[in-house]
Amino acid sequence: MPQTEARKTLKDAPIMWRRINSIGMILDCNSTYAANLGYAKSEILGKPIFEHVPKDSWGDMNNSLKIWFETGKVTDRKITFKKQNGDTFSGLLQATSLYDENKNLLGSNTVIFDLAQMSDEKIKEYEEFFKESIKRLDEIKEKEYDQFDENSKSEYDGLKEMFEMLSKIKLDDLKK
């Protein structure tokens, strides 16, 4: 899957990001997602999202998927995630849908915050990243969007929606 300019904003982003298809298989992720879970990216792609949660959290993940199917997004879902070494962490999942040009669901852009990492410094880094990413996406829209093919437009629109949702989260509340 070729990377658009919009997706390049996520390459080494401070957030854990993954893209899944409509049945919960991981299509792509960034290096932060892979590193935090302790895998190589190649070990993640093509796997179901349930591989990264302990069995006792499958119900929570399933409920998250159900909400996503019903509403097109997921906000503030606390789910326990499992690293390759077996360690777990409490994460907060945020997801927005990705649609094709005919408004058919393709999948989601999902961001996971490790709640144990929510320091003032990390929150500031996230907020700055969201602001810069929205600015970068606005520049892409202004200069290149009209020349995009339908897949690139879909990708751009999905990422723009995701960053706008993320920028509205009150990250300080996640420290509690």
Coordinates of C-alpha atoms in Angstrom, one line a residue:
M1 CA 0.0 0.0 0.0
P2 CA 1.7 3.2 -1.2
Q3 CA 2.1 6.0 1.3
T4 CA 0.3 9.3 0.5
E5 CA 1.7 12.6 1.8
A6 CA -1.1 12.6 4.3
R7 CA -0.1 9.3 5.8
K8 CA 3.6 10.3 6.0
T9 CA 2.5 12.5 8.9
L10 CA 2.2 9.3 10.9
K11 CA 5.4 7.5 10.1
D12 CA 7.4 8.4 13.2
A13 CA 4.6 10.1 15.1
P14 CA 4.5 10.0 18.9
I15 CA 1.1 8.3 18.8
M16 CA 0.4 4.7 18.3
W17 CA -1.6 4.5 15.1
R18 CA -3.0 1.6 13.1
R19 CA -5.3 1.1 10.2
I20 CA -7.7 -1.8 10.1
N21 CA -10.1 -3.1 7.5
S22 CA -13.8 -3.5 8.1
I23 CA -13.3 -7.0 9.7
G24 CA -10.6 -6.0 12.2
M25 CA -7.4 -7.1 10.3
I26 CA -4.5 -4.7 10.6
L27 CA -3.5 -3.2 7.3
D28 CA -0.9 -0.7 8.4
C29 CA 0.6 0.7 11.6
N30 CA 3.4 3.2 12.4
S31 CA 6.7 2.5 14.1
T32 CA 5.4 3.8 17.4
Y33 CA 2.6 1.2 17.5
A34 CA 5.0 -1.6 16.6
A35 CA 7.7 -0.5 19.1
N36 CA 5.2 -0.1 22.0
L37 CA 3.9 -3.5 21.4
G38 CA 7.4 -5.0 20.9
Y39 CA 6.9 -6.3 17.4
A40 CA 8.4 -5.7 14.0
K41 CA 5.9 -4.0 11.7
S42 CA 6.0 -7.1 9.4
E43 CA 4.8 -9.2 12.4
I44 CA 1.7 -7.0 12.9
L45 CA 0.4 -6.5 9.4
G46 CA -2.4 -8.9 8.4
K47 CA -3.1 -9.9 12.0
P48 CA -6.4 -9.5 13.7
I49 CA -6.6 -6.7 16.3
F50 CA -7.4 -9.4 18.9
E51 CA -3.8 -10.6 18.9
H52 CA -2.8 -7.4 20.8
V53 CA -5.2 -7.8 23.6
P54 CA -5.3 -10.4 26.4
K55 CA -8.2 -12.9 26.1
D56 CA -10.0 -11.4 29.1
S57 CA -10.2 -8.1 27.1
W58 CA -11.6 -9.6 23.9
G59 CA -15.1 -8.6 25.1
D60 CA -14.0 -5.0 25.5
M61 CA -12.4 -5.0 22.0
N62 CA -15.5 -6.6 20.5
N63 CA -17.7 -3.9 22.1
S64 CA -15.4 -1.3 20.6
L65 CA -15.9 -2.9 17.2
K66 CA -19.6 -2.9 17.7
I67 CA -19.7 0.8 18.6
W68 CA -17.5 1.5 15.6
F69 CA -19.9 -0.3 13.2
E70 CA -22.9 1.5 14.7
T71 CA -21.5 5.0 14.9
G72 CA -18.5 5.2 12.6
K73 CA -16.2 6.2 15.4
V74 CA -15.0 5.1 18.8
T75 CA -13.9 7.6 21.5
D76 CA -12.3 7.1 24.9
R77 CA -12.6 3.3 25.0
K78 CA -10.4 1.8 27.8
I79 CA -8.9 -1.5 26.7
T80 CA -6.0 -3.6 28.0
F81 CA -3.4 -4.2 25.4
K82 CA -0.8 -7.0 25.3
K83 CA 2.8 -6.6 24.2
Q84 CA 4.7 -9.4 22.5
N85 CA 6.6 -10.2 25.8
G86 CA 3.2 -10.7 27.6
D87 CA 3.2 -7.5 29.5
T88 CA 0.0 -5.5 29.4
F89 CA -0.9 -1.8 29.5
S90 CA -4.1 0.1 29.9
G91 CA -4.8 1.9 26.7
L92 CA -7.4 4.4 25.5
L93 CA -8.6 3.7 22.0
Q94 CA -9.9 6.4 19.6
A95 CA -11.0 5.5 16.1
T96 CA -12.5 7.1 13.0
S97 CA -13.9 5.5 9.9
L98 CA -12.4 5.4 6.5
Y99 CA -14.8 5.4 3.5
D100 CA -14.4 5.0 -0.2
E101 CA -15.8 7.5 -2.7
N102 CA -19.2 5.7 -2.6
K103 CA -19.3 6.0 1.3
N104 CA -18.6 2.3 1.7
L105 CA -16.8 1.5 4.9
L106 CA -13.1 0.5 4.2
G107 CA -11.8 0.4 7.8
S108 CA -10.6 2.7 10.5
N109 CA -7.8 4.9 11.6
T110 CA -7.1 4.0 15.2
V111 CA -5.0 5.7 17.8
I112 CA -4.1 4.2 21.2
F113 CA -2.8 6.1 24.1
D114 CA -0.9 4.2 26.7
L115 CA -2.4 5.7 29.9
A116 CA 0.7 5.0 31.9
Q117 CA 2.6 7.4 29.6
M118 CA 0.3 10.4 30.0
S119 CA 2.7 12.9 31.6
D120 CA 2.5 16.6 31.1
E121 CA 5.4 16.5 28.8
K122 CA 3.8 13.7 26.7
I123 CA 0.5 15.5 26.5
K124 CA 2.3 18.7 25.3
E125 CA 4.0 16.6 22.6
Y126 CA 0.7 15.0 21.5
E127 CA -1.1 18.4 21.4
E128 CA 1.7 20.0 19.3
F129 CA 1.8 16.9 17.0
F130 CA -2.0 17.2 16.4
K131 CA -1.7 20.9 15.7
E132 CA 1.2 20.4 13.3
S133 CA -0.5 17.5 11.6
I134 CA -3.7 19.4 11.0
K135 CA -1.6 22.3 9.6
R136 CA 0.3 19.9 7.3
L137 CA -3.0 18.3 6.1
D138 CA -4.4 21.8 5.4
E139 CA -1.4 22.5 3.2
I140 CA -1.8 19.2 1.4
K141 CA -5.5 20.0 0.8
E142 CA -4.7 23.4 -0.6
K143 CA -1.9 22.3 -2.9
E144 CA -2.5 18.7 -3.9
Y145 CA -6.0 17.4 -3.0
D146 CA -7.6 18.1 -6.4
Q147 CA -5.0 15.9 -8.1
F148 CA -5.5 12.9 -5.8
D149 CA -7.1 9.7 -7.0
E150 CA -10.1 8.5 -5.1
N151 CA -8.0 6.3 -2.8
S152 CA -5.7 9.1 -1.8
K153 CA -8.7 11.4 -1.2
S154 CA -10.3 8.8 1.0
E155 CA -7.1 8.4 2.9
Y156 CA -6.7 12.1 3.3
D157 CA -10.3 12.6 4.5
G158 CA -10.0 9.8 7.0
L159 CA -6.8 11.2 8.5
K160 CA -8.2 14.7 8.6
E161 CA -11.2 13.5 10.5
M162 CA -9.0 11.5 12.9
F163 CA -6.7 14.5 13.7
E164 CA -9.6 16.8 14.2
M165 CA -11.2 14.3 16.7
L166 CA -7.8 13.8 18.5
S167 CA -7.3 17.6 18.8
K168 CA -10.6 17.9 20.7
I169 CA -9.6 15.3 23.4
K170 CA -8.9 16.8 26.8
L171 CA -5.7 14.9 27.3
D172 CA -5.2 16.2 30.8
D173 CA -8.3 14.2 31.8
L174 CA -6.5 11.0 30.7
K175 CA -3.9 11.4 33.5
K176 CA -6.6 10.8 36.1

